[in-house]
CSV table of C-alpha atoms in Angstrom, one decimal:
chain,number,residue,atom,x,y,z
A,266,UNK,CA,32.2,12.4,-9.4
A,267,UNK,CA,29.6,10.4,-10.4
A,268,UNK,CA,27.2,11.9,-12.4
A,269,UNK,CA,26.9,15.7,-13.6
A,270,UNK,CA,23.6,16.2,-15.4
A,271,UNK,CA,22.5,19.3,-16.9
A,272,UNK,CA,19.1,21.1,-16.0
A,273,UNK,CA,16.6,18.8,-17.7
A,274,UNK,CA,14.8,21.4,-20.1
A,275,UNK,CA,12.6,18.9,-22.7
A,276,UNK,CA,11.5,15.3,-21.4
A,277,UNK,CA,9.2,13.1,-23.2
A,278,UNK,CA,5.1,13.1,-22.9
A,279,UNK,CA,3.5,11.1,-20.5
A,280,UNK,CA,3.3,9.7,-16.8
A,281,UNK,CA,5.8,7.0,-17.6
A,282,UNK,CA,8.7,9.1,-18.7
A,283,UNK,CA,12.0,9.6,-17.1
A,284,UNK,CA,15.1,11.5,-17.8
A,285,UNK,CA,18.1,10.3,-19.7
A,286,UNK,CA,21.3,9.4,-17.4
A,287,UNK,CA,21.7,7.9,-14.0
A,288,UNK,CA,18.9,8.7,-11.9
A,289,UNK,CA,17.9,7.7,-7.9
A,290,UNK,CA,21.7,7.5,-6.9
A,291,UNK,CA,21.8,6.0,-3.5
A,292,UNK,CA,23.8,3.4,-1.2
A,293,UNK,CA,23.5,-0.5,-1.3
A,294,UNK,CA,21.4,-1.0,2.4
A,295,UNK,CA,23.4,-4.4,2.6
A,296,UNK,CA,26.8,-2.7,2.1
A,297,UNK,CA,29.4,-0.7,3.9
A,298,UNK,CA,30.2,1.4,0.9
A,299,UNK,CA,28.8,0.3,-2.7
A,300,UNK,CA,26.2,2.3,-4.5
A,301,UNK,CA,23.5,1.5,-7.2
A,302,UNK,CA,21.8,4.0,-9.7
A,303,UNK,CA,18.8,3.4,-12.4
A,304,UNK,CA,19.1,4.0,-16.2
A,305,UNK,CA,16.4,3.8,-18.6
A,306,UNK,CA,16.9,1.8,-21.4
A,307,UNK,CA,14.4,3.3,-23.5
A,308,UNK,CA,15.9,6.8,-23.5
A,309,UNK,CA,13.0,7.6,-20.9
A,310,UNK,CA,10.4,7.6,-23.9
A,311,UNK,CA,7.4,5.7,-22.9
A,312,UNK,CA,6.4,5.7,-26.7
A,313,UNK,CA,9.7,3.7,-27.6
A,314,UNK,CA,9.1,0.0,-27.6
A,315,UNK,CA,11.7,-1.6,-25.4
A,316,UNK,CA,11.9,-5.4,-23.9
A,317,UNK,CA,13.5,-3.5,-20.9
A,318,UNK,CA,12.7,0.2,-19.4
A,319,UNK,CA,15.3,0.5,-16.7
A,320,UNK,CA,18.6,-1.0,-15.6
A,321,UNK,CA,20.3,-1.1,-12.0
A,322,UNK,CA,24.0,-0.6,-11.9
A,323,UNK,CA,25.8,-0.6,-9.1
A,324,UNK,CA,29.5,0.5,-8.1
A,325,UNK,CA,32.0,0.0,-5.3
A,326,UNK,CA,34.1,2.4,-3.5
A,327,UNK,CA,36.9,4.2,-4.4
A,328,UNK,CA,34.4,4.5,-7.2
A,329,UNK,CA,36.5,4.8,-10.2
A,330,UNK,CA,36.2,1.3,-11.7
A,331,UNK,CA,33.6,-0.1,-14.1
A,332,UNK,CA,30.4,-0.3,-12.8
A,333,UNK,CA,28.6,-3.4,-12.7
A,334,UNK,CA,25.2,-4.6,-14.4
A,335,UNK,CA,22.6,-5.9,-11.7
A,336,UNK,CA,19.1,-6.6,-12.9
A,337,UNK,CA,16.9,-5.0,-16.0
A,338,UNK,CA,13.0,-4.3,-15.1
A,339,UNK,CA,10.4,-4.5,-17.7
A,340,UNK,CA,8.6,-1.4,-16.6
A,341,UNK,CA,9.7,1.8,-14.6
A,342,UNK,CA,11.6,1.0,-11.1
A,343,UNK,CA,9.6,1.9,-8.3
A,344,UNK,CA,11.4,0.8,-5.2
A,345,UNK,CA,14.6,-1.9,-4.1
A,346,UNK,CA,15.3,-3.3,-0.8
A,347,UNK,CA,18.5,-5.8,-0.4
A,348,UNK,CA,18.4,-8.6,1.6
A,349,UNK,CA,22.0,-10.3,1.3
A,350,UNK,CA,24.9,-11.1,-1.3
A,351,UNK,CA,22.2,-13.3,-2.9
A,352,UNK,CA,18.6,-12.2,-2.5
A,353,UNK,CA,17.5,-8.6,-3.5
A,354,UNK,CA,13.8,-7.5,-4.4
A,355,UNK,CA,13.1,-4.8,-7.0
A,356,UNK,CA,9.7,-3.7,-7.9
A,357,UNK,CA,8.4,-1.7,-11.2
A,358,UNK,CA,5.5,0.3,-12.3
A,359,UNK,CA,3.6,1.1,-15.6
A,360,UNK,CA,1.1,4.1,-15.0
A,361,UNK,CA,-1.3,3.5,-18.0
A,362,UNK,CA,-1.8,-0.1,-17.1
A,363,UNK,CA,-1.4,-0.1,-13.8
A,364,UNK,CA,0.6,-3.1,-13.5
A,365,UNK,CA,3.3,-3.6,-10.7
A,366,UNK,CA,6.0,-6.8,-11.3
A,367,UNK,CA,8.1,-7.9,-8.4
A,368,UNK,CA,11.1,-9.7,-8.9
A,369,UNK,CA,13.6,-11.3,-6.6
A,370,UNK,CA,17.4,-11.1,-8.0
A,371,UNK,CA,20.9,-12.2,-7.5
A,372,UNK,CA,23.4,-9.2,-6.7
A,373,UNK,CA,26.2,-11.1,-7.5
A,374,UNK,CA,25.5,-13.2,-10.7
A,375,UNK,CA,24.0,-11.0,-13.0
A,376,UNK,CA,23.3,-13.8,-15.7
A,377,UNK,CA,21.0,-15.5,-13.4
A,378,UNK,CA,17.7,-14.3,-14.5
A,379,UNK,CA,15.5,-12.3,-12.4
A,380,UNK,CA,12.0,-14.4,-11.3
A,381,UNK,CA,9.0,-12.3,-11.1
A,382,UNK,CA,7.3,-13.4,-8.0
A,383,UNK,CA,4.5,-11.0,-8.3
A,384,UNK,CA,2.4,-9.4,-11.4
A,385,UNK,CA,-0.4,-7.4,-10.0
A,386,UNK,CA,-2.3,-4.5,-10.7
A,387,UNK,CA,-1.3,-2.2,-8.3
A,388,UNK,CA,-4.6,-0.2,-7.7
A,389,UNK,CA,-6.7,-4.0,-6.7
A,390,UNK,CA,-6.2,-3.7,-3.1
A,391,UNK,CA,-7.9,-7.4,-2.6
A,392,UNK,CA,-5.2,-9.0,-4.4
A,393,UNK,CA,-2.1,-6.7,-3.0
A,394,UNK,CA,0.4,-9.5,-1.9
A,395,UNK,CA,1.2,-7.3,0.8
A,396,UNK,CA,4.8,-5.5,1.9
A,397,UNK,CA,8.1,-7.4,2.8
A,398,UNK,CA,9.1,-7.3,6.4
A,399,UNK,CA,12.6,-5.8,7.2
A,400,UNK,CA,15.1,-5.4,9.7
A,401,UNK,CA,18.0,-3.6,10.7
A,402,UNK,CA,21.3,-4.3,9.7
A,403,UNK,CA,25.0,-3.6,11.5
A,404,UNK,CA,24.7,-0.2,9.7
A,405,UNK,CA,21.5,0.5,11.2
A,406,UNK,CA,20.0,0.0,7.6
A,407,UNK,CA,16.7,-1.5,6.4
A,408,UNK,CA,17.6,-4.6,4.8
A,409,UNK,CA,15.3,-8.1,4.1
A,410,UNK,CA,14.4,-10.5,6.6
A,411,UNK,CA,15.9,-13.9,5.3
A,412,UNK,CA,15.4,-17.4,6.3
A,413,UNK,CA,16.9,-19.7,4.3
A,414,UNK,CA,14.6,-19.1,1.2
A,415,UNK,CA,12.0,-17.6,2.6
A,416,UNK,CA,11.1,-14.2,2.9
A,417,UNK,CA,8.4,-12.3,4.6
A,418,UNK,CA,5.2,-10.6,4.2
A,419,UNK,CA,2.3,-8.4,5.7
A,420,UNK,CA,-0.5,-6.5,4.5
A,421,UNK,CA,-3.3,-4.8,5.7
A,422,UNK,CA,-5.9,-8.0,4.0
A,423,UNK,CA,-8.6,-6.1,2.1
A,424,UNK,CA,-11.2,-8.7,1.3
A,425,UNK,CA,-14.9,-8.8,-0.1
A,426,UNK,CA,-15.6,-9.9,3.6
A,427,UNK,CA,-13.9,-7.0,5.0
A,428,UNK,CA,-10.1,-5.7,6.2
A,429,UNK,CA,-8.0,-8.7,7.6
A,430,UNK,CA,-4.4,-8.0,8.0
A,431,UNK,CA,-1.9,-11.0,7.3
A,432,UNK,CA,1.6,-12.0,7.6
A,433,UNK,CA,3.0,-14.6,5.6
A,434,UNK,CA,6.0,-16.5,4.3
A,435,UNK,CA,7.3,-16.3,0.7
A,436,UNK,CA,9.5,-19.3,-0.6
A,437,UNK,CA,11.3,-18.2,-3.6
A,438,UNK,CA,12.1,-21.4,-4.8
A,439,UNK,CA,8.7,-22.3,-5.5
A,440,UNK,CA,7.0,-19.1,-5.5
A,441,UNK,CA,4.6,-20.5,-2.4
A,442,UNK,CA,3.1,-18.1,0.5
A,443,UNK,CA,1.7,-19.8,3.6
A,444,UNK,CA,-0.3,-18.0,6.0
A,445,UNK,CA,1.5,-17.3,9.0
A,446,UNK,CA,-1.3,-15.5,10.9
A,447,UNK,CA,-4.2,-13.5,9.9
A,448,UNK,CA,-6.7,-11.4,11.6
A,449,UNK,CA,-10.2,-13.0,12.2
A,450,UNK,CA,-12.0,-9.2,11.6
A,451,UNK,CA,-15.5,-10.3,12.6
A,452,UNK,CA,-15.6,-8.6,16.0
A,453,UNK,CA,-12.4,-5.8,15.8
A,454,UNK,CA,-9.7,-4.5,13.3
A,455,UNK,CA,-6.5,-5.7,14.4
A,456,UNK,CA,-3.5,-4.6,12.6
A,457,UNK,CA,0.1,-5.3,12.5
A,458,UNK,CA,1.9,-2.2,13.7
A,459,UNK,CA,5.6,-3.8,13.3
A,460,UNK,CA,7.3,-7.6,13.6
A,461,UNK,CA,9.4,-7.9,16.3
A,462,UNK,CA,10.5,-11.5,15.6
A,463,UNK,CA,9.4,-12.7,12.2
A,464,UNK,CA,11.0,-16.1,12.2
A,465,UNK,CA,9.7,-16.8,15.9
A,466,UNK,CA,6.3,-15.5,14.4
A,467,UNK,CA,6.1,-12.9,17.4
A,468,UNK,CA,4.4,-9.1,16.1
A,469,UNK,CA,3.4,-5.8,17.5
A,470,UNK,CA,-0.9,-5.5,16.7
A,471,UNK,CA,-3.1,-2.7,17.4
A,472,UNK,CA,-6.1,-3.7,18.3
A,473,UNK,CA,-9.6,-2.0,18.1
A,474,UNK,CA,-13.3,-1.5,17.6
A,475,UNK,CA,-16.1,0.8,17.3
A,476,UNK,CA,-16.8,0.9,21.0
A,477,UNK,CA,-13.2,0.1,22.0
A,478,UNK,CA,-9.9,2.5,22.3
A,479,UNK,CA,-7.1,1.1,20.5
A,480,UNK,CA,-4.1,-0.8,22.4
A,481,UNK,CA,-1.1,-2.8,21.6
A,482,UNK,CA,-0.8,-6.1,22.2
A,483,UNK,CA,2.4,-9.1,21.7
A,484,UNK,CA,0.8,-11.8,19.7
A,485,UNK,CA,2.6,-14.9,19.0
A,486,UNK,CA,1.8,-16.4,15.5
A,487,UNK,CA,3.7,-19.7,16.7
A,488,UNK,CA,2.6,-20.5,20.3
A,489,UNK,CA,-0.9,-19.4,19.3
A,490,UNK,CA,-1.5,-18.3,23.2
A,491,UNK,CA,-3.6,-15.3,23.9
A,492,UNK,CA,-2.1,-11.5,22.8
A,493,UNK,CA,-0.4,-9.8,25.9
A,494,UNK,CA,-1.5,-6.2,26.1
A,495,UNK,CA,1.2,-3.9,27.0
A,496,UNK,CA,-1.0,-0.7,26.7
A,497,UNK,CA,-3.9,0.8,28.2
A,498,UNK,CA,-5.2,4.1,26.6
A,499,UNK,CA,-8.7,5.7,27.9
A,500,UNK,CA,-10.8,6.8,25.4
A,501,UNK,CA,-10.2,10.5,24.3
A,502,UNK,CA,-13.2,11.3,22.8
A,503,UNK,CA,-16.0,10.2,25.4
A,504,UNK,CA,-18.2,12.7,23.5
A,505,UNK,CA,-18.3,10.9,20.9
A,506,UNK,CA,-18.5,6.8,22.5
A,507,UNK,CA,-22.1,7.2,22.0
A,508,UNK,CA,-21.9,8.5,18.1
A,509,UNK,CA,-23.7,5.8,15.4
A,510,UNK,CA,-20.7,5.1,12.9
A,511,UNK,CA,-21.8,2.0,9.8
A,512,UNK,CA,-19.8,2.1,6.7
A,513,UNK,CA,-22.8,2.2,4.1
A,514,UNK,CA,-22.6,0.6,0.3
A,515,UNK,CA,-24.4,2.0,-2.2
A,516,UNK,CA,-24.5,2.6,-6.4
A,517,UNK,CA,-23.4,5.3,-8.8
A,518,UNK,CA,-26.2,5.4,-11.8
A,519,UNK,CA,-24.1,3.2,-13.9
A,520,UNK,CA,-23.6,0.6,-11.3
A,521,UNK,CA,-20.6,1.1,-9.9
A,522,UNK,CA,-20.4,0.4,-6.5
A,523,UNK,CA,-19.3,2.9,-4.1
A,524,UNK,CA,-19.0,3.1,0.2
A,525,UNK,CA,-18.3,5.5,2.7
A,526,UNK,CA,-18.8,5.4,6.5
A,527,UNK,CA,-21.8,7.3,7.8
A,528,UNK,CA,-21.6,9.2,11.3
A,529,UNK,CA,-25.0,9.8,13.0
A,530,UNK,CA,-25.5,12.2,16.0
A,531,UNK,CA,-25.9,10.3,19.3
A,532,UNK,CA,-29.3,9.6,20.2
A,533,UNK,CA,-30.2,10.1,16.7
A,534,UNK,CA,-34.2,8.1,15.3
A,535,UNK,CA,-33.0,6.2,12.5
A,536,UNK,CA,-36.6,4.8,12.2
A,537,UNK,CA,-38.1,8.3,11.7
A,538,UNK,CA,-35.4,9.0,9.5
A,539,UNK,CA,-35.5,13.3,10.3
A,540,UNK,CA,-33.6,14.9,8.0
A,541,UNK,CA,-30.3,16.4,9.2
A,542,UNK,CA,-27.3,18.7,7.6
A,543,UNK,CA,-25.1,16.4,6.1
A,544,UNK,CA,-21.0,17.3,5.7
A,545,UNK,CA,-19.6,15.0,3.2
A,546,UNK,CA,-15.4,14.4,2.5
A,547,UNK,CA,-14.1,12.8,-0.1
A,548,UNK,CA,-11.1,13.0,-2.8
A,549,UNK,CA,-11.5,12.1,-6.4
A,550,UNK,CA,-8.9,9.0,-7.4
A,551,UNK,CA,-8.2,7.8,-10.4
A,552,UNK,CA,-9.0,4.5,-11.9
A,553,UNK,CA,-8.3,2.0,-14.9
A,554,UNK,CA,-11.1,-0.7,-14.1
A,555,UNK,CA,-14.6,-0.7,-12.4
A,556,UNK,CA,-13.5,-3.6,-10.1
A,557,UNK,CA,-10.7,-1.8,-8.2
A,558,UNK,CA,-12.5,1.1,-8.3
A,559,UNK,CA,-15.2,-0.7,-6.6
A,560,UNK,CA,-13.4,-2.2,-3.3
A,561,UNK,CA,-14.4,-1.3,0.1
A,562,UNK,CA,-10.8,-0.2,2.0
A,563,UNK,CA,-12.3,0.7,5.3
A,564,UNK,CA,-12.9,-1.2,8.4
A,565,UNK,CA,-16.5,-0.8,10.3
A,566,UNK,CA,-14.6,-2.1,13.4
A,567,UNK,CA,-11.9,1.2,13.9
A,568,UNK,CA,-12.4,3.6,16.6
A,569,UNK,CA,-13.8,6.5,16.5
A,570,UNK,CA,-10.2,8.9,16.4
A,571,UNK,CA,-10.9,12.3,14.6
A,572,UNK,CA,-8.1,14.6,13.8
A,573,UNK,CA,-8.2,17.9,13.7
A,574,UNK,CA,-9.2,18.7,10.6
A,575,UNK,CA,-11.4,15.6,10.6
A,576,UNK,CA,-15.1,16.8,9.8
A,577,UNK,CA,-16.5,13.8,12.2
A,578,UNK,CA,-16.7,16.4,15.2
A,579,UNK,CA,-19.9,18.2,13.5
A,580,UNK,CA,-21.7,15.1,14.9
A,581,UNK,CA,-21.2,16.3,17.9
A,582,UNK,CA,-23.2,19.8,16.6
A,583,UNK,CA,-25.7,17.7,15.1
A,584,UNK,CA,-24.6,17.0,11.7
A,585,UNK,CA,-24.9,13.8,9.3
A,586,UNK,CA,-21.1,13.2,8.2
A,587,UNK,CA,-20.0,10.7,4.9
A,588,UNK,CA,-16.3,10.4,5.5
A,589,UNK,CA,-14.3,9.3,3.2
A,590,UNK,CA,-16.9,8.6,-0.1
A,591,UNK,CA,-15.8,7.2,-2.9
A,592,UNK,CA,-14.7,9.4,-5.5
A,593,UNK,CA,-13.2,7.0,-8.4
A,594,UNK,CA,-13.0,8.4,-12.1
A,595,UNK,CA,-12.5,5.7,-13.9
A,596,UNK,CA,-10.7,5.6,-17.6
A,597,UNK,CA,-10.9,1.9,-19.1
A,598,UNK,CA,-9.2,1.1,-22.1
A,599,UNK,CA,-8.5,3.8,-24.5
A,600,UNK,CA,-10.3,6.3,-22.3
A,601,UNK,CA,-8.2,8.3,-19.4
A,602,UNK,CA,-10.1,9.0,-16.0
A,603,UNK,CA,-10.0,13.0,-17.2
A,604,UNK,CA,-11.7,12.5,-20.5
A,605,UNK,CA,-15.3,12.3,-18.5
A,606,UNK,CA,-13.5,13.7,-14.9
A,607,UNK,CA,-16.7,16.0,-14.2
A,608,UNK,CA,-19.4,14.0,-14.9
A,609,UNK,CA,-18.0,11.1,-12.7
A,610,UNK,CA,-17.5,13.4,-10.2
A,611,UNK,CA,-21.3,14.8,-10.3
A,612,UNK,CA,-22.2,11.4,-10.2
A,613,UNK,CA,-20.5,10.7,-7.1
A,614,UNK,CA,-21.4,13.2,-5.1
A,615,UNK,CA,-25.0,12.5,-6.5
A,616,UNK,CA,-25.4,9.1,-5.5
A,617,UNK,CA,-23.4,10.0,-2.1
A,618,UNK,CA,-26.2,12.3,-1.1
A,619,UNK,CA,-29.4,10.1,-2.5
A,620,UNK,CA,-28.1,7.1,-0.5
């Protein structure tokens, strides 16, 4: 056995607690047969001051030895992946802040020091460093894609000048990331849907626009020759090729900038400006900072691809439709999101329907 814990009755207060014991038991990805499990070191108290919050331990089969020491986090573990004997990535959290560290490790010499490669705020979507690209292992496992030192990286490129999706290289030694490819976004939105090589640079994209149906092509980062498309999907929703679609920005009345893409019924003056019924969606997220609050995350190149609960077909009836306004509720400082949650939320829906 490796761990019998009782029914957890009393934990302590707070978004960054945890229970007491081993917790997120699972199997080494790089392994045939070791496992690894988290501990907090802070008896799962957030209000404890601790250097350390959580420790990774990990033990190999028959599983009745001493289990072995990996790598202490400064913050609450969010996620692992293992790349070899010598490389493995772990990744923390701390809710009130917002902060994420990264750190690369060695599994098999504990007393080398863990290097944070990344300190981010988790929630500022122009600065996310993006996602490490994987492969599959012997044991049809997820485990890192390695060369040498390098490791890789894509993400979907928010910028102030719009959504550019990148993949990149990540030298560990010196902490350096060089731009392997990244998506012009001027014209279309092309996105990396998986790497199928990532040291000969070659990747699945998806690419699309407002007046063109989305496709997959093979791009090569390294050749730099022209995508091959493999696919050639008709539009499904001809009814709605003729739709206007602009993702508008606009203020909240204490300046904090907001956005959300407008659908306008085909055929629809938008020099007389008629008023029409307007159908509005958006979900309230939380916030520690105006700035994150305030990034644009959508594309005005993607397709026009409603689901079925989407409300973008009441165009189609002649409807105005915001999808996807921006809802933040922001707490800075001392203050948490909740402590003013409905007169944010007035004021969003407020300056939604003004602009």
């Amino acid at each position: 056995m490796i761990e019998e814990s009782p029914l957890t009755e009393v934990m302590p207060q707070g978004f960054n607690s945890t229970t007491k014991g081993k917790r997120s038991i699972n199997w080494r990805a790089d392994k045939p047969a070791t496992i690894f499990y988290v501990q907090a070191l802070d008896e799962g108290d957030p209000a404890i001051e601790a250097e350390f919050r959580d420790e990774i331990s990990e033990l190999e089969a028959p599983f009745n030895g001493s289990p072995k020491s990996l790598v202490k986090v400064q913050q609450r573990l969010a996620n692992i992946q293992w790349g070899n004997d010598k490389i493995a990535v772990a990744s923390d959290r701390w809710w009130s802040t917002r902060n994420s560290k990264t750190y690369w490790f060695n599994p098999s010499n504990p007393e080398q020091k863990p290097e944070i490669i990344f300190d981010v705020n988790y929630q500022d979507n122009y600065n996310d460093p993006g996602r490490f690209v994987t492969e599959k292992n012997e044991w049809g496992e997820n485990i890192l894609t390695i060369d040498k030192n390098n490791l890789y990286l894509t993400g979907r490129g928010h910028s102030p000048e719009g959504m550019r999706p990148f993949f990149r290289s990540l030298n560990l030694k010196t902490k350096e990331t060089k731009e392997l490819w990244r998506a012009d976004g001027k014209e279309n939105l092309e996105q990396i849907s998986e790497v199928l090589d990532a040291k000969k640079g070659v990747l699945l994209t998806r690419v699309e626009s407002q007046t063109i149906v989305p496709n997959y092509f093979i791009r090569n980062t390294i050749k730099r020759i022209a995508p091959q498309q493999i696919t050639f999907f008709e539009n499904p929703f001809e009814s709605l090729q003729n739709v206007y679609k602009e993702v508008i920005i606009y203020k909240r009345d204490d300046g904090v900038e907001l956005s959300g893409t407008l659908y306008l019924p085909a055929g629809y003056n938008r020099e007389k400006k008629e008023k029409l019924p307007m159908l509005l969606w958006a979900y309230p997220r939380e916030y520690k900072d105006i700035a994150s609050a305030s990034q644009v995350t959508t594309s005005p190149h993607t397709f026009t691809s409603p689901n079925y609960g989407s409300p973008i077909f009441w165009v189609a009836r002649g409807f105005a439709i915001l999808d996807g306004a921006s809802f933040p509720i922001i707490g800075e400082g001392d203050e948490e999101p909740n402590d003013s949650f409905r007169k944010q939320l007035v004021a969003n829906a407020k300056a939604a329907i003004d602009a």
